[in-house]
Amino acid sequence: MSYNNNSNNNNGSSGARKFTIKPFRSYTQMDAHSAHATFSSLASAMDEIHNRNASTLSFEELYRNAYNLVLHKHGGLLYEGVQDRLGVHLRRSGGRLVRLAREDSAASGVVSSSSGSASAAMMMTSSSSSSGGGAMTRMVGGRDQYGLLEELARCWKEHRITMVMVRDIFMYMDRTYVPQHRKRPVYDLGLWLFRRVVWERTMDDDGANDEKEAVDVGGLGWGDRDEGNAA
């Protein structure tokens, strides 16, 4: 009797296996409206990174959003959007440096041509401050004449830190879309844009229309890679 009961129990347990059929999931392509909405969230995240609020972001979610854009054939939208957003932030930084260069030039009596670059004004300011007195730092108008160079160094350091975080979000794009379309990787793009938008900025461009004007960065294809890396 006990043997039969055990046998019945075993049969019952073996018959308890259930098979479930999951509903079929159809593949749907991300449309342009959804793609722009997804990139909008990524652009907002880039703004937070530039504003030093990266701790509030979910980098896993941001990576997934960027991954989905590339996966659904919106890599061009993503790459151009990243380039434009970086350009906006760099134009703001460049505008601050130009205004500071003007103030330093006015205080020290250095006259800069409106066609000259901000970098030229920085070099002239540095040369002017080191030419007299024998002191490492000379004060003109109550302000450190090395302030402009120090501000440039600070902007460069912060930009490189920012680009590391931005690069991590768009890592999948760097591995797939970038080599296929012969573009610069995101980190290299950010450094090259710094040279074009900040270092080579003209003295008559104080950033008054940073949000309205497109950044003139020229060709960004593979052919400019060597020239860009030489900066």
PDB file of N, CA, C and O in Angstrom, residues 131-186:
ATOM      1  N   SER A 131      56.859  90.783 -18.096  1.00  0.00           N
ATOM      2  CA  SER A 131      57.922  91.637 -18.632  1.00  0.00           C
ATOM      3  C   SER A 131      58.464  92.633 -17.617  1.00  0.00           C
ATOM      4  O   SER A 131      59.477  93.256 -17.883  1.00  0.00           O
ATOM      5  N   GLY A 132      57.819  92.787 -16.469  1.00  0.00           N
ATOM      6  CA  GLY A 132      58.308  93.817 -15.561  1.00  0.00           C
ATOM      7  C   GLY A 132      58.290  93.388 -14.120  1.00  0.00           C
ATOM      8  O   GLY A 132      57.589  92.473 -13.720  1.00  0.00           O
ATOM      9  N   GLY A 133      59.148  94.066 -13.322  1.00  0.00           N
ATOM     10  CA  GLY A 133      59.051  93.932 -11.877  1.00  0.00           C
ATOM     11  C   GLY A 133      59.853  92.800 -11.304  1.00  0.00           C
ATOM     12  O   GLY A 133      60.418  92.934 -10.238  1.00  0.00           O
ATOM     13  N   GLY A 134      59.971  91.669 -11.979  1.00  0.00           N
ATOM     14  CA  GLY A 134      60.652  90.519 -11.422  1.00  0.00           C
ATOM     15  C   GLY A 134      59.747  89.672 -10.552  1.00  0.00           C
ATOM     16  O   GLY A 134      60.142  88.587 -10.147  1.00  0.00           O
ATOM     17  N   ALA A 135      58.530  90.135 -10.227  1.00  0.00           N
ATOM     18  CA  ALA A 135      57.596  89.352  -9.425  1.00  0.00           C
ATOM     19  C   ALA A 135      56.870  88.366 -10.313  1.00  0.00           C
ATOM     20  O   ALA A 135      56.616  88.631 -11.480  1.00  0.00           O
ATOM     21  N   MET A 136      56.513  87.202  -9.759  1.00  0.00           N
ATOM     22  CA  MET A 136      55.820  86.187 -10.536  1.00  0.00           C
ATOM     23  C   MET A 136      54.445  86.653 -10.953  1.00  0.00           C
ATOM     24  O   MET A 136      53.950  86.304 -12.022  1.00  0.00           O
ATOM     25  N   THR A 137      53.805  87.438 -10.131  1.00  0.00           N
ATOM     26  CA  THR A 137      52.446  87.896 -10.424  1.00  0.00           C
ATOM     27  C   THR A 137      52.377  89.395 -10.210  1.00  0.00           C
ATOM     28  O   THR A 137      52.802  89.896  -9.190  1.00  0.00           O
ATOM     29  N   ARG A 138      51.865  90.110 -11.205  1.00  0.00           N
ATOM     30  CA  ARG A 138      51.752  91.557 -11.112  1.00  0.00           C
ATOM     31  C   ARG A 138      50.282  91.936 -11.130  1.00  0.00           C
ATOM     32  O   ARG A 138      49.516  91.431 -11.952  1.00  0.00           O
ATOM     33  N   MET A 139      49.853  92.806 -10.227  1.00  0.00           N
ATOM     34  CA  MET A 139      48.457  93.207 -10.110  1.00  0.00           C
ATOM     35  C   MET A 139      48.229  94.493 -10.894  1.00  0.00           C
ATOM     36  O   MET A 139      48.972  95.442 -10.778  1.00  0.00           O
ATOM     37  N   VAL A 140      47.233  94.465 -11.754  1.00  0.00           N
ATOM     38  CA  VAL A 140      46.843  95.647 -12.510  1.00  0.00           C
ATOM     39  C   VAL A 140      45.366  95.889 -12.242  1.00  0.00           C
ATOM     40  O   VAL A 140      44.535  95.032 -12.502  1.00  0.00           O
ATOM     41  N   GLY A 141      45.050  97.087 -11.750  1.00  0.00           N
ATOM     42  CA  GLY A 141      43.658  97.382 -11.455  1.00  0.00           C
ATOM     43  C   GLY A 141      43.114  96.516 -10.346  1.00  0.00           C
ATOM     44  O   GLY A 141      41.922  96.221 -10.314  1.00  0.00           O
ATOM     45  N   GLY A 142      43.994  96.050  -9.429  1.00  0.00           N
ATOM     46  CA  GLY A 142      43.519  95.245  -8.312  1.00  0.00           C
ATOM     47  C   GLY A 142      43.232  93.805  -8.692  1.00  0.00           C
ATOM     48  O   GLY A 142      42.605  93.085  -7.948  1.00  0.00           O
ATOM     49  N   ARG A 143      43.702  93.325  -9.861  1.00  0.00           N
ATOM     50  CA  ARG A 143      43.387  91.969 -10.278  1.00  0.00           C
ATOM     51  C   ARG A 143      44.629  91.250 -10.779  1.00  0.00           C
ATOM     52  O   ARG A 143      45.538  91.851 -11.331  1.00  0.00           O
ATOM     53  N   ASP A 144      44.663  89.946 -10.562  1.00  0.00           N
ATOM     54  CA  ASP A 144      45.789  89.136 -10.982  1.00  0.00           C
ATOM     55  C   ASP A 144      45.804  89.037 -12.502  1.00  0.00           C
ATOM     56  O   ASP A 144      44.846  88.597 -13.106  1.00  0.00           O
ATOM     57  N   GLN A 145      46.927  89.423 -13.132  1.00  0.00           N
ATOM     58  CA  GLN A 145      47.007  89.370 -14.593  1.00  0.00           C
ATOM     59  C   GLN A 145      47.092  87.951 -15.117  1.00  0.00           C
ATOM     60  O   GLN A 145      46.880  87.714 -16.300  1.00  0.00           O
ATOM     61  N   TYR A 146      47.419  87.000 -14.257  1.00  0.00           N
ATOM     62  CA  TYR A 146      47.440  85.608 -14.670  1.00  0.00           C
ATOM     63  C   TYR A 146      46.047  84.976 -14.585  1.00  0.00           C
ATOM     64  O   TYR A 146      45.886  83.796 -14.883  1.00  0.00           O
ATOM     65  N   GLY A 147      45.058  85.737 -14.191  1.00  0.00           N
ATOM     66  CA  GLY A 147      43.723  85.191 -14.002  1.00  0.00           C
ATOM     67  C   GLY A 147      43.147  84.556 -15.257  1.00  0.00           C
ATOM     68  O   GLY A 147      42.452  83.542 -15.194  1.00  0.00           O
ATOM     69  N   LEU A 148      43.438  85.157 -16.412  1.00  0.00           N
ATOM     70  CA  LEU A 148      42.899  84.634 -17.662  1.00  0.00           C
ATOM     71  C   LEU A 148      43.457  83.249 -17.977  1.00  0.00           C
ATOM     72  O   LEU A 148      42.721  82.328 -18.337  1.00  0.00           O
ATOM     73  N   LEU A 149      44.788  83.102 -17.826  1.00  0.00           N
ATOM     74  CA  LEU A 149      45.401  81.807 -18.089  1.00  0.00           C
ATOM     75  C   LEU A 149      44.937  80.763 -17.084  1.00  0.00           C
ATOM     76  O   LEU A 149      44.749  79.591 -17.428  1.00  0.00           O
ATOM     77  N   GLU A 150      44.775  81.166 -15.838  1.00  0.00           N
ATOM     78  CA  GLU A 150      44.293  80.240 -14.825  1.00  0.00           C
ATOM     79  C   GLU A 150      42.863  79.799 -15.116  1.00  0.00           C
ATOM     80  O   GLU A 150      42.508  78.635 -14.914  1.00  0.00           O
ATOM     81  N   GLU A 151      42.047  80.726 -15.602  1.00  0.00           N
ATOM     82  CA  GLU A 151      40.664  80.381 -15.951  1.00  0.00           C
ATOM     83  C   GLU A 151      40.637  79.427 -17.142  1.00  0.00           C
ATOM     84  O   GLU A 151      39.830  78.495 -17.185  1.00  0.00           O
ATOM     85  N   LEU A 152      41.518  79.660 -18.117  1.00  0.00           N
ATOM     86  CA  LEU A 152      41.600  78.759 -19.259  1.00  0.00           C
ATOM     87  C   LEU A 152      42.013  77.361 -18.809  1.00  0.00           C
ATOM     88  O   LEU A 152      41.441  76.356 -19.255  1.00  0.00           O
ATOM     89  N   ALA A 153      43.003  77.267 -17.934  1.00  0.00           N
ATOM     90  CA  ALA A 153      43.453  75.964 -17.437  1.00  0.00           C
ATOM     91  C   ALA A 153      42.347  75.262 -16.669  1.00  0.00           C
ATOM     92  O   ALA A 153      42.172  74.038 -16.780  1.00  0.00           O
ATOM     93  N   ARG A 154      41.585  76.031 -15.898  1.00  0.00           N
ATOM     94  CA  ARG A 154      40.475  75.439 -15.139  1.00  0.00           C
ATOM     95  C   ARG A 154      39.407  74.905 -16.081  1.00  0.00           C
ATOM     96  O   ARG A 154      38.899  73.790 -15.893  1.00  0.00           O
ATOM     97  N   CYS A 155      39.074  75.675 -17.112  1.00  0.00           N
ATOM     98  CA  CYS A 155      38.071  75.235 -18.092  1.00  0.00           C
ATOM     99  C   CYS A 155      38.522  73.967 -18.805  1.00  0.00           C
ATOM    100  O   CYS A 155      37.727  73.056 -19.039  1.00  0.00           O
ATOM    101  N   TRP A 156      39.792  73.909 -19.164  1.00  0.00           N
ATOM    102  CA  TRP A 156      40.330  72.739 -19.859  1.00  0.00           C
ATOM    103  C   TRP A 156      40.274  71.498 -18.979  1.00  0.00           C
ATOM    104  O   TRP A 156      39.879  70.414 -19.423  1.00  0.00           O
ATOM    105  N   LYS A 157      40.639  71.649 -17.710  1.00  0.00           N
ATOM    106  CA  LYS A 157      40.622  70.517 -16.786  1.00  0.00           C
ATOM    107  C   LYS A 157      39.200  70.018 -16.577  1.00  0.00           C
ATOM    108  O   LYS A 157      38.940  68.797 -16.631  1.00  0.00           O
ATOM    109  N   GLU A 158      38.263  70.927 -16.349  1.00  0.00           N
ATOM    110  CA  GLU A 158      36.877  70.534 -16.128  1.00  0.00           C
ATOM    111  C   GLU A 158      36.277  69.914 -17.384  1.00  0.00           C
ATOM    112  O   GLU A 158      35.463  68.981 -17.293  1.00  0.00           O
ATOM    113  N   HIS A 159      36.664  70.416 -18.541  1.00  0.00           N
ATOM    114  CA  HIS A 159      36.131  69.870 -19.785  1.00  0.00           C
ATOM    115  C   HIS A 159      36.585  68.429 -19.986  1.00  0.00           C
ATOM    116  O   HIS A 159      35.794  67.576 -20.421  1.00  0.00           O
ATOM    117  N   ARG A 160      37.819  68.132 -19.677  1.00  0.00           N
ATOM    118  CA  ARG A 160      38.306  66.761 -19.826  1.00  0.00           C
ATOM    119  C   ARG A 160      37.587  65.810 -18.876  1.00  0.00           C
ATOM    120  O   ARG A 160      37.254  64.679 -19.248  1.00  0.00           O
ATOM    121  N   ILE A 161      37.336  66.259 -17.646  1.00  0.00           N
ATOM    122  CA  ILE A 161      36.586  65.430 -16.691  1.00  0.00           C
ATOM    123  C   ILE A 161      35.167  65.190 -17.200  1.00  0.00           C
ATOM    124  O   ILE A 161      34.634  64.074 -17.143  1.00  0.00           O
ATOM    125  N   THR A 162      34.562  66.255 -17.713  1.00  0.00           N
ATOM    126  CA  THR A 162      33.210  66.143 -18.260  1.00  0.00           C
ATOM    127  C   THR A 162      33.167  65.162 -19.420  1.00  0.00           C
ATOM    128  O   THR A 162      32.239  64.344 -19.533  1.00  0.00           O
ATOM    129  N   MET A 163      34.160  65.219 -20.293  1.00  0.00           N
ATOM    130  CA  MET A 163      34.162  64.380 -21.478  1.00  0.00           C
ATOM    131  C   MET A 163      34.310  62.899 -21.134  1.00  0.00           C
ATOM    132  O   MET A 163      33.835  62.036 -21.880  1.00  0.00           O
ATOM    133  N   VAL A 164      34.969  62.583 -20.036  1.00  0.00           N
ATOM    134  CA  VAL A 164      35.068  61.185 -19.609  1.00  0.00           C
ATOM    135  C   VAL A 164      33.676  60.636 -19.293  1.00  0.00           C
ATOM    136  O   VAL A 164      33.319  59.518 -19.705  1.00  0.00           O
ATOM    137  N   MET A 165      32.873  61.419 -18.580  1.00  0.00           N
ATOM    138  CA  MET A 165      31.516  60.978 -18.239  1.00  0.00           C
ATOM    139  C   MET A 165      30.617  60.927 -19.470  1.00  0.00           C
ATOM    140  O   MET A 165      29.804  60.002 -19.622  1.00  0.00           O
ATOM    141  N   VAL A 166      30.755  61.907 -20.352  1.00  0.00           N
ATOM    142  CA  VAL A 166      29.964  61.910 -21.577  1.00  0.00           C
ATOM    143  C   VAL A 166      30.346  60.718 -22.445  1.00  0.00           C
ATOM    144  O   VAL A 166      29.483  60.045 -23.024  1.00  0.00           O
ATOM    145  N   ARG A 167      31.622  60.422 -22.533  1.00  0.00           N
ATOM    146  CA  ARG A 167      32.089  59.282 -23.331  1.00  0.00           C
ATOM    147  C   ARG A 167      31.488  57.975 -22.836  1.00  0.00           C
ATOM    148  O   ARG A 167      31.111  57.111 -23.643  1.00  0.00           O
ATOM    149  N   ASP A 168      31.377  57.805 -21.525  1.00  0.00           N
ATOM    150  CA  ASP A 168      30.836  56.568 -20.969  1.00  0.00           C
ATOM    151  C   ASP A 168      29.383  56.346 -21.388  1.00  0.00           C
ATOM    152  O   ASP A 168      28.951  55.209 -21.570  1.00  0.00           O
ATOM    153  N   ILE A 169      28.620  57.427 -21.536  1.00  0.00           N
ATOM    154  CA  ILE A 169      27.219  57.297 -21.937  1.00  0.00           C
ATOM    155  C   ILE A 169      27.112  56.822 -23.380  1.00  0.00           C
ATOM    156  O   ILE A 169      26.264  55.987 -23.713  1.00  0.00           O
ATOM    157  N   PHE A 170      27.990  57.309 -24.240  1.00  0.00           N
ATOM    158  CA  PHE A 170      27.898  57.033 -25.673  1.00  0.00           C
ATOM    159  C   PHE A 170      28.937  56.010 -26.137  1.00  0.00           C
ATOM    160  O   PHE A 170      29.403  56.040 -27.273  1.00  0.00           O
ATOM    161  N   MET A 171      29.292  55.111 -25.240  1.00  0.00           N
ATOM    162  CA  MET A 171      30.313  54.116 -25.542  1.00  0.00           C
ATOM    163  C   MET A 171      29.889  53.186 -26.683  1.00  0.00           C
ATOM    164  O   MET A 171      30.708  52.818 -27.538  1.00  0.00           O
ATOM    165  N   TYR A 172      28.615  52.816 -26.714  1.00  0.00           N
ATOM    166  CA  TYR A 172      28.148  51.919 -27.779  1.00  0.00           C
ATOM    167  C   TYR A 172      28.224  52.620 -29.140  1.00  0.00           C
ATOM    168  O   TYR A 172      28.599  51.995 -30.137  1.00  0.00           O
ATOM    169  N   MET A 173      27.890  53.895 -29.179  1.00  0.00           N
ATOM    170  CA  MET A 173      28.005  54.649 -30.420  1.00  0.00           C
ATOM    171  C   MET A 173      29.459  54.706 -30.881  1.00  0.00           C
ATOM    172  O   MET A 173      29.753  54.610 -32.082  1.00  0.00           O
ATOM    173  N   ASP A 174      30.391  54.853 -29.944  1.00  0.00           N
ATOM    174  CA  ASP A 174      31.809  54.876 -30.286  1.00  0.00           C
ATOM    175  C   ASP A 174      32.259  53.558 -30.908  1.00  0.00           C
ATOM    176  O   ASP A 174      33.119  53.538 -31.787  1.00  0.00           O
ATOM    177  N   ARG A 175      31.682  52.444 -30.445  1.00  0.00           N
ATOM    178  CA  ARG A 175      32.106  51.128 -30.925  1.00  0.00           C
ATOM    179  C   ARG A 175      31.469  50.746 -32.254  1.00  0.00           C
ATOM    180  O   ARG A 175      32.011  49.892 -32.962  1.00  0.00           O
ATOM    181  N   THR A 176      30.334  51.334 -32.582  1.00  0.00           N
ATOM    182  CA  THR A 176      29.607  50.895 -33.774  1.00  0.00           C
ATOM    183  C   THR A 176      29.466  52.013 -34.815  1.00  0.00           C
ATOM    184  O   THR A 176      30.061  51.956 -35.886  1.00  0.00           O
ATOM    185  N   TYR A 177      28.713  53.050 -34.486  1.00  0.00           N
ATOM    186  CA  TYR A 177      28.410  54.097 -35.463  1.00  0.00           C
ATOM    187  C   TYR A 177      29.666  54.863 -35.870  1.00  0.00           C
ATOM    188  O   TYR A 177      29.856  55.169 -37.058  1.00  0.00           O
ATOM    189  N   VAL A 178      30.520  55.190 -34.920  1.00  0.00           N
ATOM    190  CA  VAL A 178      31.687  56.039 -35.198  1.00  0.00           C
ATOM    191  C   VAL A 178      32.633  55.416 -36.219  1.00  0.00           C
ATOM    192  O   VAL A 178      32.979  56.060 -37.224  1.00  0.00           O
ATOM    193  N   PRO A 179      33.090  54.174 -36.038  1.00  0.00           N
ATOM    194  CA  PRO A 179      34.006  53.616 -37.054  1.00  0.00           C
ATOM    195  C   PRO A 179      33.316  53.350 -38.389  1.00  0.00           C
ATOM    196  O   PRO A 179      33.953  53.482 -39.442  1.00  0.00           O
ATOM    197  N   GLN A 180      32.028  53.017 -38.354  1.00  0.00           N
ATOM    198  CA  GLN A 180      31.322  52.747 -39.603  1.00  0.00           C
ATOM    199  C   GLN A 180      31.193  54.000 -40.466  1.00  0.00           C
ATOM    200  O   GLN A 180      31.212  53.920 -41.692  1.00  0.00           O
ATOM    201  N   HIS A 181      31.046  55.154 -39.829  1.00  0.00           N
ATOM    202  CA  HIS A 181      30.839  56.404 -40.556  1.00  0.00           C
ATOM    203  C   HIS A 181      32.065  57.318 -40.493  1.00  0.00           C
ATOM    204  O   HIS A 181      31.975  58.493 -40.853  1.00  0.00           O
ATOM    205  N   ARG A 182      33.184  56.770 -40.016  1.00  0.00           N
ATOM    206  CA  ARG A 182      34.455  57.490 -40.014  1.00  0.00           C
ATOM    207  C   ARG A 182      34.337  58.837 -39.302  1.00  0.00           C
ATOM    208  O   ARG A 182      34.717  59.886 -39.829  1.00  0.00           O
ATOM    209  N   LYS A 183      33.833  58.786 -38.102  1.00  0.00           N
ATOM    210  CA  LYS A 183      33.701  59.972 -37.260  1.00  0.00           C
ATOM    211  C   LYS A 183      34.732  59.927 -36.136  1.00  0.00           C
ATOM    212  O   LYS A 183      35.342  58.892 -35.859  1.00  0.00           O
ATOM    213  N   ARG A 184      34.901  61.049 -35.487  1.00  0.00           N
ATOM    214  CA  ARG A 184      35.756  61.082 -34.304  1.00  0.00           C
ATOM    215  C   ARG A 184      35.030  60.423 -33.129  1.00  0.00           C
ATOM    216  O   ARG A 184      33.839  60.645 -32.947  1.00  0.00           O
ATOM    217  N   PRO A 185      35.727  59.662 -32.295  1.00  0.00           N
ATOM    218  CA  PRO A 185      35.124  59.201 -31.040  1.00  0.00           C
ATOM    219  C   PRO A 185      34.709  60.386 -30.183  1.00  0.00           C
ATOM    220  O   PRO A 185      35.249  61.488 -30.307  1.00  0.00           O
ATOM    221  N   VAL A 186      33.751  60.158 -29.311  1.00  0.00           N
ATOM    222  CA  VAL A 186      33.141  61.258 -28.559  1.00  0.00           C
ATOM    223  C   VAL A 186      34.183  62.033 -27.756  1.00  0.00           C
ATOM    224  O   VAL A 186      34.179  63.265 -27.745  1.00  0.00           O
TER     225      VAL A 186
END
